[in-house]
XYZ file of N, CA and C in Angstrom:
858
model
N 254.465 228.562 158.792
C 253.535 229.358 158.009
C 254.244 230.598 157.504
N 254.293 230.721 156.213
C 254.999 231.855 155.642
C 254.140 233.101 155.735
N 254.729 234.188 156.162
C 253.981 235.432 156.306
C 254.575 236.486 155.388
N 253.722 237.332 154.861
C 254.163 238.471 154.091
C 254.049 239.700 154.982
N 255.114 240.471 155.120
C 255.103 241.629 156.005
C 254.341 242.751 155.328
N 253.344 243.256 155.982
C 252.509 244.296 155.404
C 252.989 245.673 155.816
N 252.626 246.679 155.021
C 252.998 248.045 155.385
C 252.208 248.577 156.554
N 251.283 247.786 157.091
C 250.437 248.250 158.188
C 251.265 248.650 159.397
N 252.348 247.883 159.668
C 253.163 248.162 160.845
C 253.745 249.561 160.782
N 254.253 249.940 159.591
C 254.827 251.266 159.437
C 253.789 252.335 159.679
N 252.579 252.097 159.154
C 251.521 253.083 159.342
C 251.124 253.208 160.795
N 251.033 252.079 161.476
C 250.660 252.109 162.885
C 251.705 252.858 163.704
N 252.976 252.625 163.359
C 254.042 253.324 164.072
C 253.957 254.825 163.825
N 253.587 255.211 162.579
C 253.429 256.625 162.266
C 252.352 257.246 163.129
N 251.228 256.526 163.256
C 250.131 257.034 164.083
C 250.565 257.176 165.534
N 251.343 256.227 166.007
C 251.830 256.299 167.380
C 252.781 257.475 167.556
N 253.596 257.724 166.508
C 254.542 258.826 166.586
C 253.825 260.161 166.711
N 252.659 260.278 166.046
C 251.890 261.510 166.124
C 251.469 261.815 167.557
N 251.303 260.778 168.347
C 250.788 260.974 169.702
C 251.885 261.068 170.751
N 253.154 260.977 170.359
C 254.245 260.934 171.326
C 254.291 262.156 172.233
N 254.187 263.402 171.691
C 254.229 264.553 172.602
C 253.092 264.536 173.612
N 251.923 264.078 173.192
C 250.789 264.023 174.104
C 251.056 263.034 175.229
N 251.643 261.911 174.885
C 251.930 260.893 175.891
C 252.945 261.423 176.894
N 253.951 262.149 176.384
C 254.964 262.694 177.272
C 254.360 263.714 178.223
N 253.346 264.446 177.731
C 252.741 265.487 178.552
C 251.870 264.905 179.653
N 251.240 263.760 179.358
C 250.298 263.240 180.336
C 250.950 262.328 181.370
N 252.197 261.922 181.143
C 252.878 261.041 182.077
C 254.052 261.778 182.706
N 254.083 261.953 184.010
C 255.202 262.630 184.668
C 256.516 261.934 184.354
N 257.558 262.757 184.219
C 258.868 262.203 183.912
C 259.334 261.296 185.040
N 259.840 260.141 184.657
C 260.337 259.199 185.634
C 259.310 258.216 186.127
N 258.040 258.405 185.737
C 256.997 257.473 186.159
C 257.172 256.153 185.431
N 257.064 255.025 186.109
C 257.214 253.728 185.448
C 256.202 253.572 184.324
N 256.631 252.931 183.266
C 255.765 252.719 182.113
C 254.735 251.643 182.432
N 253.466 252.034 182.364
C 252.384 251.090 182.648
C 251.624 250.742 181.379
N 252.307 250.845 180.246
C 251.680 250.627 178.931
C 250.914 249.318 178.876
N 251.532 248.242 179.352
C 250.908 246.932 179.214
C 249.839 246.675 180.268
N 249.786 247.538 181.319
C 248.840 247.304 182.402
C 247.599 248.186 182.316
N 247.569 249.107 181.358
C 246.465 250.049 181.274
C 245.186 249.362 180.816
N 244.059 249.880 181.313
C 242.770 249.397 180.847
C 242.450 250.049 179.508
N 241.743 249.353 178.628
C 241.414 249.925 177.317
C 240.610 251.216 177.450
N 240.856 252.137 176.534
C 240.075 253.372 176.464
C 238.804 253.066 175.682
N 237.809 252.543 176.385
C 236.617 252.021 175.727
C 235.843 253.095 174.970
N 235.862 254.324 175.489
C 235.125 255.396 174.811
C 235.676 255.614 173.409
N 236.997 255.667 173.291
C 237.592 255.874 171.971
C 237.394 254.649 171.083
N 237.471 253.455 171.666
C 237.190 252.251 170.884
C 235.781 252.298 170.308
N 234.833 252.753 171.106
C 233.457 252.879 170.619
C 233.366 253.909 169.502
N 234.117 255.006 169.635
C 234.118 256.023 168.585
C 234.701 255.470 167.286
N 235.753 254.670 167.391
C 236.366 254.072 166.206
C 235.400 253.120 165.516
N 234.709 252.311 166.306
C 233.758 251.368 165.727
C 232.589 252.097 165.069
N 232.135 253.184 165.686
C 231.045 253.965 165.103
C 231.480 254.599 163.789
N 232.716 255.089 163.744
C 233.226 255.690 162.512
C 233.373 254.640 161.419
N 233.825 253.457 161.795
C 233.935 252.353 160.839
C 232.567 252.017 160.256
N 231.545 251.960 161.114
C 230.189 251.668 160.652
C 229.680 252.767 159.729
N 230.027 254.006 160.027
C 229.617 255.129 159.179
C 230.207 254.991 157.776
N 231.501 254.705 157.703
C 232.144 254.567 156.397
C 231.549 253.417 155.607
N 231.277 252.318 156.286
C 230.723 251.159 155.596
C 229.338 251.462 155.038
N 228.529 252.215 155.788
C 227.173 252.525 155.334
C 227.170 253.552 154.216
N 228.139 254.455 154.208
C 228.177 255.492 153.176
C 228.650 254.959 151.835
N 229.462 253.912 151.848
C 229.825 253.241 150.612
C 230.732 254.014 149.681
N 231.595 254.888 150.201
C 232.465 255.667 149.331
C 233.711 254.915 148.879
N 234.015 253.782 149.532
C 235.188 253.024 149.099
C 234.780 252.179 147.903
N 234.982 252.718 146.717
C 234.447 252.093 145.511
C 235.039 250.727 145.257
N 236.300 250.535 145.588
C 236.923 249.262 145.298
C 237.453 248.576 146.523
N 236.901 248.877 147.683
C 237.440 248.314 148.905
C 238.484 249.252 149.473
N 238.627 249.277 150.760
C 239.457 250.286 151.402
C 240.795 249.766 151.884
N 241.085 248.509 151.701
C 242.278 247.957 152.307
C 243.464 247.831 151.385
N 243.571 248.710 150.384
C 244.678 248.611 149.443
C 246.026 248.847 150.113
N 247.096 248.476 149.413
C 248.440 248.807 149.847
C 248.806 250.188 149.340
N 250.041 250.373 148.830
C 250.479 251.682 148.371
C 249.860 252.025 147.023
N 249.619 253.334 146.809
C 249.181 253.811 145.508
C 247.770 253.418 145.153
N 247.350 253.752 143.948
C 246.022 253.396 143.466
C 246.062 252.051 142.775
N 244.892 251.435 142.547
C 244.872 250.156 141.845
C 245.504 250.296 140.471
N 246.178 249.260 140.012
C 246.885 249.336 138.739
C 245.957 249.689 137.595
N 244.704 249.229 137.647
C 243.775 249.482 136.562
C 242.815 250.610 136.829
N 242.986 251.363 137.894
C 242.036 252.419 138.209
C 240.794 251.857 138.874
N 239.915 252.729 139.311
C 238.724 252.305 140.031
C 237.658 251.723 139.113
N 237.594 252.177 137.864
C 236.452 251.838 137.021
C 236.855 250.895 135.902
N 235.910 250.134 135.394
C 236.171 249.223 134.293
C 236.729 250.008 133.112
N 237.798 249.501 132.506
C 238.368 250.153 131.341
C 239.384 251.217 131.678
N 239.499 251.602 132.931
C 240.491 252.609 133.291
C 241.873 251.998 133.199
N 242.848 252.794 132.750
C 244.185 252.235 132.569
C 245.281 253.204 132.964
N 244.939 254.228 133.707
C 245.934 255.235 134.014
C 246.535 255.074 135.400
N 246.037 254.148 136.197
C 246.596 253.935 137.522
C 246.054 254.867 138.582
N 245.254 255.862 138.181
C 244.561 256.724 139.128
C 243.128 256.839 138.667
N 242.193 257.187 139.546
C 240.786 257.197 139.181
C 240.484 258.060 137.970
N 239.794 257.485 136.995
C 239.301 258.180 135.828
C 240.406 258.881 135.056
N 241.637 258.368 135.171
C 242.743 258.930 134.417
C 243.276 260.241 134.956
N 242.928 260.631 136.170
C 243.422 261.880 136.734
C 244.930 261.787 136.918
N 245.631 262.904 136.688
C 247.070 262.904 136.883
C 247.380 262.878 138.370
N 248.534 262.292 138.710
C 248.892 262.154 140.115
C 249.006 263.504 140.809
N 249.488 264.524 140.081
C 249.702 265.824 140.705
C 248.408 266.551 141.009
N 247.288 266.092 140.430
C 246.021 266.784 140.644
C 245.288 266.289 141.873
N 245.817 265.268 142.532
C 245.127 264.700 143.682
C 246.075 264.708 144.872
N 245.666 265.288 146.003
C 246.576 265.466 147.134
C 247.024 264.176 147.777
N 246.344 263.061 147.515
C 246.704 261.798 148.142
C 247.072 260.755 147.098
N 247.622 261.204 145.970
C 247.827 260.303 144.839
C 248.872 259.232 145.109
N 249.747 259.417 146.087
C 250.814 258.456 146.301
C 250.524 257.493 147.441
N 249.379 257.607 148.062
C 248.938 256.647 149.070
C 247.431 256.575 148.993
N 246.901 255.407 148.743
C 245.458 255.279 148.623
C 244.788 255.786 149.889
N 243.689 256.536 149.731
C 242.999 257.038 150.925
C 242.626 255.921 151.890
N 242.196 254.779 151.350
C 241.835 253.660 152.212
C 243.014 253.155 153.014
N 244.193 253.151 152.399
C 245.397 252.712 153.107
C 245.721 253.677 154.241
N 245.643 254.978 153.936
C 245.956 255.976 154.953
C 245.013 255.860 156.145
N 243.728 255.746 155.856
C 242.745 255.635 156.930
C 242.946 254.343 157.707
N 243.244 253.274 156.986
C 243.408 251.964 157.631
C 244.555 251.969 158.638
N 245.709 252.497 158.229
C 246.860 252.437 159.131
C 246.690 253.395 160.306
N 246.037 254.528 160.075
C 245.776 255.429 161.189
C 244.802 254.801 162.180
N 243.803 254.086 161.660
C 242.882 253.381 162.546
C 243.605 252.306 163.346
N 244.563 251.644 162.707
C 245.343 250.637 163.429
C 246.091 251.275 164.590
N 246.719 252.433 164.326
C 247.436 253.124 165.390
C 246.513 253.597 166.494
N 245.354 254.142 166.101
C 244.388 254.599 167.102
C 243.881 253.430 167.935
N 243.661 252.291 167.287
C 243.209 251.109 168.010
C 244.233 250.632 169.023
N 245.512 250.697 168.662
C 246.575 250.307 169.591
C 246.587 251.245 170.800
N 246.494 252.542 170.518
C 246.467 253.507 171.619
C 245.288 253.253 172.551
N 244.116 253.011 171.966
C 242.920 252.793 172.783
C 243.039 251.540 173.622
N 243.566 250.474 173.055
C 243.669 249.213 173.790
C 244.671 249.292 174.935
N 245.564 250.290 174.877
C 246.512 250.484 175.976
C 246.107 251.651 176.869
N 244.850 252.082 176.754
C 244.319 253.050 177.699
C 244.588 254.505 177.407
N 245.091 254.836 176.232
C 245.433 256.221 175.912
C 244.260 256.885 175.200
N 243.309 257.349 175.989
C 242.065 257.901 175.467
C 242.296 259.125 174.580
N 242.964 260.160 175.112
C 243.091 261.402 174.359
C 243.964 261.250 173.110
N 245.135 260.584 173.188
C 245.893 260.371 171.955
C 245.095 259.620 170.897
N 244.293 258.647 171.319
C 243.440 257.923 170.377
C 242.461 258.876 169.710
N 241.827 259.739 170.500
C 240.873 260.702 169.942
C 241.571 261.679 168.998
N 242.811 262.067 169.324
C 243.548 262.986 168.458
C 243.834 262.355 167.097
N 244.198 261.073 167.100
C 244.432 260.389 165.830
C 243.126 260.254 165.057
N 242.024 260.014 165.767
C 240.726 259.904 165.105
C 240.358 261.203 164.396
N 240.757 262.347 164.960
C 240.521 263.631 164.286
C 241.204 263.638 162.921
N 242.453 263.171 162.866
C 243.177 263.118 161.599
C 242.535 262.123 160.640
N 242.060 261.007 161.166
C 241.390 260.009 160.329
C 240.159 260.618 159.668
N 239.367 261.321 160.446
C 238.160 261.950 159.894
C 238.524 262.982 158.824
N 239.593 263.735 159.041
C 240.014 264.722 158.058
C 240.417 264.051 156.750
N 241.160 262.956 156.843
C 241.581 262.238 155.637
C 240.380 261.679 154.889
N 239.464 261.080 155.634
C 238.269 260.507 155.009
C 237.390 261.593 154.403
N 237.199 262.701 155.121
C 236.359 263.783 154.608
C 236.964 264.406 153.355
N 238.296 264.503 153.312
C 238.956 265.034 152.124
C 238.696 264.136 150.925
N 238.835 262.837 151.140
C 238.570 261.871 150.068
C 237.107 261.938 149.637
N 236.194 261.997 150.605
C 234.769 262.015 150.293
C 234.396 263.285 149.531
N 234.950 264.426 149.951
C 234.674 265.683 149.259
C 235.177 265.641 147.830
N 236.357 265.064 147.643
C 236.916 264.956 146.299
C 236.036 264.080 145.414
N 235.539 262.980 145.964
C 234.672 262.093 145.203
C 233.366 262.781 144.845
N 232.829 263.554 145.765
C 231.575 264.256 145.507
C 231.755 265.380 144.501
N 232.970 265.947 144.439
C 233.225 267.059 143.537
C 233.546 266.650 142.120
N 233.651 265.370 141.859
C 233.954 264.872 140.517
C 232.799 264.012 140.031
N 232.727 263.850 138.748
C 231.629 263.074 138.165
C 231.966 261.596 138.244
N 231.983 261.068 139.470
C 232.328 259.666 139.669
C 231.132 258.843 140.128
N 229.959 259.419 140.038
C 228.726 258.698 140.365
C 228.809 258.037 141.744
N 229.227 258.818 142.725
C 229.385 258.270 144.070
C 228.077 257.699 144.592
N 226.957 258.322 144.174
C 225.677 257.827 144.665
C 225.420 256.399 144.215
N 226.165 255.940 143.196
C 225.999 254.579 142.696
C 227.123 253.659 143.165
N 227.864 254.097 144.194
C 229.012 253.305 144.637
C 228.611 251.901 145.054
N 227.506 251.792 145.794
C 227.078 250.471 146.239
C 226.632 249.625 145.055
N 226.014 250.273 144.054
C 225.645 249.550 142.846
C 226.861 249.083 142.079
N 227.909 249.908 142.085
C 229.160 249.519 141.434
C 229.757 248.297 142.121
N 229.716 248.294 143.443
C 230.251 247.150 144.187
C 229.474 245.883 143.859
N 228.143 245.994 143.777
C 227.332 244.827 143.457
C 227.646 244.323 142.056
N 227.909 245.248 141.127
C 228.287 244.847 139.773
C 229.606 244.084 139.789
N 230.559 244.587 140.560
C 231.837 243.900 140.701
C 231.641 242.483 141.236
N 230.813 242.347 142.261
C 230.584 241.039 142.866
C 229.979 240.066 141.868
N 229.071 240.549 141.041
C 228.404 239.673 140.076
C 229.355 239.182 138.996
N 230.459 239.891 138.787
C 231.422 239.520 137.750
C 232.617 238.747 138.309
N 232.591 238.442 139.597
C 233.711 237.722 140.212
C 233.866 236.334 139.602
N 235.122 235.929 139.430
C 235.452 234.627 138.857
C 236.303 233.823 139.838
N 236.199 232.482 139.815
C 237.008 231.660 140.725
C 238.500 231.949 140.570
N 239.202 232.029 141.687
C 240.638 232.291 141.615
C 241.364 231.162 140.899
N 240.800 229.959 140.961
C 241.449 228.804 140.333
C 241.477 228.909 138.817
N 240.602 229.734 138.245
C 240.544 229.854 136.786
C 241.442 230.958 136.252
N 242.037 231.739 137.136
C 242.894 232.837 136.675
C 244.187 232.292 136.095
N 244.595 232.888 134.998
C 245.830 232.471 134.333
C 246.952 233.481 134.536
N 246.657 234.585 135.204
C 247.672 235.595 135.473
C 247.970 235.641 136.966
N 249.148 236.116 137.297
C 249.587 236.155 138.693
C 248.830 237.227 139.471
N 248.715 237.006 140.778
C 248.112 237.974 141.687
C 249.160 238.357 142.719
N 249.400 239.641 142.874
C 250.379 240.099 143.851
C 249.844 239.942 145.273
N 250.741 239.744 146.213
C 250.312 239.684 147.611
C 249.667 240.997 148.026
N 250.120 242.113 147.457
C 249.548 243.416 147.775
C 248.098 243.520 147.330
N 247.728 242.745 146.298
C 246.335 242.729 145.854
C 245.452 241.947 146.821
N 246.049 241.063 147.592
C 245.281 240.200 148.489
C 245.226 240.738 149.915
N 246.368 241.091 150.469
C 246.416 241.517 151.864
C 245.618 242.798 152.064
N 244.687 242.739 152.990
C 243.836 243.883 153.274
C 242.580 243.943 152.443
N 242.465 243.077 151.419
C 241.283 243.112 150.560
C 240.038 242.687 151.324
N 238.918 243.277 150.966
C 237.649 242.914 151.574
C 237.216 241.520 151.143
N 236.520 240.837 152.019
C 235.867 239.566 151.697
C 234.371 239.779 151.889
N 233.600 239.490 150.842
C 232.155 239.688 150.894
C 231.442 238.477 150.321
N 230.176 238.342 150.691
C 229.348 237.299 150.097
C 228.869 237.780 148.734
N 228.342 236.890 147.891
C 227.786 237.328 146.610
C 226.672 238.358 146.777
N 226.029 238.364 147.939
C 224.972 239.327 148.216
C 225.457 240.607 148.863
N 226.788 240.814 148.882
C 227.392 242.057 149.363
C 227.356 242.203 150.880
N 227.439 241.098 151.600
C 227.555 241.141 153.057
C 229.033 241.032 153.428
N 229.531 241.969 154.219
C 230.940 241.980 154.599
C 231.252 240.831 155.549
N 232.328 240.096 155.253
C 232.753 238.973 156.086
C 234.064 239.244 156.808
N 234.834 240.228 156.357
C 236.127 240.510 156.958
C 237.105 240.978 155.902
N 238.379 240.817 156.175
C 239.421 241.191 155.224
C 240.572 240.202 155.321
N 241.390 240.154 154.276
C 242.503 239.202 154.233
C 243.645 239.709 155.103
N 244.011 238.897 156.084
C 245.043 239.281 157.036
C 246.367 238.573 156.777
N 246.318 237.410 156.141
C 247.551 236.647 155.944
C 247.373 235.662 154.800
N 248.492 235.166 154.310
C 248.521 234.188 153.224
C 249.301 232.974 153.702
N 248.743 231.789 153.511
C 249.411 230.542 153.893
C 249.791 229.800 152.622
N 251.076 229.499 152.501
C 251.581 228.801 151.323
C 251.646 227.303 151.579
N 251.375 226.513 150.550
C 251.489 225.074 150.665
C 252.938 224.648 150.821
N 253.197 223.752 151.762
C 254.577 223.333 152.034
C 255.200 222.617 150.846
N 254.413 221.861 150.117
C 254.941 221.082 149.000
C 254.871 221.837 147.678
N 253.739 222.475 147.416
C 253.540 223.115 146.117
C 254.166 224.499 146.024
N 254.286 225.190 147.162
C 254.778 226.559 147.126
C 253.734 227.542 146.629
N 252.520 227.081 146.409
C 251.436 227.939 145.946
C 250.540 228.326 147.123
N 249.673 229.301 146.892
C 248.754 229.717 147.949
C 247.833 228.562 148.301
N 247.751 228.251 149.576
C 246.876 227.177 150.042
C 245.663 227.725 150.792
N 245.871 228.760 151.614
C 244.795 229.337 152.416
C 244.962 230.848 152.492
N 243.841 231.521 152.642
C 243.838 232.931 153.012
C 243.251 233.030 154.413
N 243.879 233.819 155.252
C 243.402 234.012 156.616
C 242.530 235.261 156.641
N 241.268 235.072 156.988
C 240.298 236.165 157.003
C 240.190 236.731 158.414
N 240.448 238.032 158.554
C 240.294 238.718 159.835
C 238.858 239.189 159.963
N 238.251 238.903 161.109
C 236.845 239.242 161.325
C 236.682 240.032 162.611
N 235.626 240.847 162.669
C 235.416 241.691 163.826
C 236.410 242.833 163.825
N 236.592 243.458 164.950
C 237.548 244.541 165.044
C 237.078 245.779 164.308
N 238.034 246.591 163.857
C 237.744 247.886 163.263
C 238.333 247.958 161.871
N 237.492 248.290 160.898
C 237.943 248.537 159.539
C 238.763 247.377 158.999
N 238.308 246.159 159.263
C 238.993 244.993 158.744
C 240.205 244.562 159.527
N 240.567 245.289 160.570
C 241.668 244.884 161.434
C 241.062 243.965 162.481
N 241.133 242.676 162.227
C 240.252 241.738 162.899
C 240.653 241.323 164.296
N 239.660 240.822 165.020
C 239.862 240.253 166.341
C 239.846 238.735 166.291
N 239.265 238.168 165.233
C 239.201 236.724 165.056
C 239.689 236.392 163.652
N 240.280 235.212 163.504
C 240.868 234.837 162.224
C 240.417 233.441 161.811
N 240.060 233.315 160.550
C 239.572 232.053 159.999
C 240.384 231.717 158.751
N 240.866 230.485 158.675
C 241.597 230.023 157.494
C 240.616 229.430 156.490
N 240.661 229.931 155.257
C 239.763 229.463 154.204
C 240.607 228.985 153.027
N 240.339 227.779 152.510
C 241.106 227.290 151.358
C 241.043 228.265 150.187
N 242.142 228.430 149.522
C 242.279 229.371 148.409
C 241.245 229.134 147.318
N 240.986 227.872 147.004
C 240.091 227.587 145.885
C 238.619 227.844 146.201
N 238.306 228.269 147.433
C 236.931 228.615 147.776
C 236.570 230.036 147.333
N 237.564 230.823 146.990
C 237.342 232.238 146.707
C 237.100 232.514 145.228
N 236.368 233.594 144.998
C 236.298 234.239 143.694
C 236.895 235.633 143.850
N 237.310 236.234 142.743
C 237.898 237.562 142.802
C 237.241 238.451 141.762
N 237.030 239.717 142.117
C 236.399 240.659 141.205
C 237.392 241.094 140.131
N 236.909 241.650 139.021
C 237.793 241.990 137.899
C 238.950 242.903 138.267
N 238.739 243.852 139.162
C 239.801 244.784 139.530
C 240.643 244.308 140.707
N 240.467 243.049 141.098
C 241.262 242.442 142.174
C 241.108 243.180 143.502
N 239.953 243.793 143.734
C 239.814 244.572 144.959
C 238.873 243.959 145.980
N 238.083 242.967 145.579
C 237.192 242.297 146.524
C 237.259 240.792 146.284
N 237.393 240.038 147.350
C 237.317 238.587 147.266
C 235.915 238.156 147.681
N 235.357 237.223 146.933
C 233.984 236.789 147.157
C 233.998 235.364 147.686
N 233.274 235.139 148.768
C 233.198 233.822 149.393
C 231.732 233.450 149.549
N 231.344 232.331 148.952
C 229.944 231.903 148.977
C 229.656 231.204 150.299
N 229.448 232.013 151.318
C 229.151 231.501 152.653
C 228.292 232.529 153.374
N 228.135 232.385 154.656
C 227.352 233.326 155.450
C 228.129 233.691 156.705
N 227.681 234.724 157.391
C 228.328 235.093 158.646
C 228.228 233.965 159.664
N 227.102 233.265 159.648
C 226.931 232.149 160.577
C 227.944 231.050 160.346
N 228.179 230.711 159.081
C 229.164 229.677 158.772
C 230.574 230.139 159.113
N 230.855 231.423 158.923
C 232.170 231.935 159.301
C 232.369 231.854 160.811
N 231.298 232.070 161.558
C 231.391 231.969 163.019
C 231.741 230.553 163.466
N 231.277 229.566 162.716
C 231.494 228.165 163.085
C 232.819 227.612 162.558
N 233.460 228.324 161.669
C 234.665 227.804 161.012
C 235.835 227.703 161.987
N 236.774 226.771 161.753
C 237.978 226.663 162.589
C 238.741 227.983 162.595
N 239.150 228.415 163.773
C 239.824 229.702 163.907
C 241.313 229.531 164.147
N 242.036 230.603 163.883
C 243.466 230.685 164.154
C 243.654 231.652 165.304
N 244.526 231.322 166.243
C 244.828 232.224 167.345
C 246.315 232.496 167.372
N 246.667 233.724 167.747
C 248.074 234.076 167.854
C 248.825 233.962 166.554
N 248.129 234.169 165.425
C 248.727 234.121 164.096
C 249.268 232.748 163.742
N 248.830 231.728 164.458
C 249.258 230.363 164.166
C 248.057 229.435 164.245
N 248.168 228.299 163.549
C 247.108 227.313 163.693
C 247.184 226.753 165.112
N 246.041 226.653 165.757
C 246.018 226.215 167.151
C 244.885 225.215 167.340
N 245.018 224.253 168.272
C 246.148 224.057 169.174
C 247.373 223.523 168.440
N 248.547 223.587 169.102
C 249.757 223.097 168.449
C 249.589 221.655 167.993
N 249.735 221.451 166.728
C 249.572 220.119 166.144
C 250.214 220.145 164.774
N 250.500 218.971 164.219
C 251.066 218.946 162.873
C 250.216 219.764 161.906
N 250.889 220.468 161.039
C 250.202 221.353 160.094
C 249.141 220.606 159.307
N 249.430 219.370 158.925
C 248.483 218.593 158.122
C 247.170 218.370 158.860
N 247.239 218.194 160.191
C 246.015 217.991 160.963
C 245.150 219.251 160.964
N 245.801 220.404 161.097
C 245.065 221.658 161.123
C 244.433 221.963 159.766
N 245.178 221.749 158.708
C 244.630 222.019 157.380
C 243.544 221.018 157.029
N 243.670 219.793 157.517
C 242.636 218.791 157.254
C 241.316 219.216 157.885
N 241.379 219.814 159.076
C 240.161 220.283 159.741
C 239.504 221.405 158.939
N 240.315 222.346 158.469
C 239.774 223.446 157.667
C 239.222 222.931 156.348
N 239.950 222.002 155.723
C 239.489 221.444 154.449
C 238.154 220.744 154.610
N 238.015 219.957 155.672
C 236.775 219.211 155.892
C 235.607 220.164 156.115
N 235.846 221.209 156.887
C 234.761 222.151 157.176
C 234.295 222.856 155.911
N 235.230 223.400 155.141
C 234.851 224.181 153.971
C 234.360 223.309 152.830
N 234.829 222.077 152.770
C 234.307 221.156 151.764
C 232.838 220.868 152.015
N 232.479 220.660 153.292
C 231.077 220.423 153.638
C 230.245 221.686 153.454
N 230.816 222.837 153.816
C 230.081 224.099 153.697
C 229.780 224.438 152.246
N 230.678 224.044 151.345
C 230.481 224.346 149.928
C 229.277 223.621 149.348
N 228.859 222.530 149.983
C 227.728 221.748 149.485
C 226.390 222.227 150.052
N 226.458 223.207 150.963
C 225.246 223.688 151.622
C 224.799 225.005 151.007
N 223.533 225.123 150.587
C 223.040 226.397 150.045
C 223.138 227.502 151.093
N 223.479 228.710 150.644
C 223.666 229.817 151.574
C 222.727 230.957 151.242
N 222.321 231.676 152.275
C 221.575 232.922 152.116
C 222.267 233.979 152.948
N 222.421 235.170 152.394
C 223.135 236.241 153.095
C 222.361 236.731 154.302
């Protein structure tokens, strides 16, 4: 299975680096490293999940929050062509060289790693920075005439204009796919794209791996969905899948970043193909 290396790792390492002095202070010198044996810092994990729910309900991520580097090539709004929201110059925005969603996403990844290894206070310290980054972005959006109050309506408009990926005649970058939100036509969040599976014979995209659960699209469960099942919004920021959360729960899952159990690739893809082929014939309600 071919994998595309995402910038998430670098961001997570950055978040971990921020907490290094704190870790050194809380662990006596010479004490054996118990990193892998620590119990999760559940309090901080709960705080991260609550913050994720807050962001999702507020709807300030106009085009999805899982972008890679920089702003979308076409800007946030239909007809925009300057590479930054509403044609703003890069120097006028303090985060112009890294999308706010990307910054928040990678910091959340780092905080999640710290929490899962029992580092409560370092996790909380990173969460402070995450909130500052998000609040800065939110304040900037509120201070400009970007109709933030209509953000959810904008998302619904995007969803209604989504077209099947199979009908696209132009190329799609992996950066446009990895981290992108997956939603139903009715605007129900299903997860985010965690990986791309290429066909062994064709060399073309065969499946997208959807990460589900977890925090801010950094999933705990993974589902392989055939590429031709998806639609994509005009700005390439949201993938639309005509299914339901219930059907996603029943879909064949991937564990350990590989198709499991160990079996010939054709057997695993046949199972996914059969499931989604049958699901496509069933009417769905969000």
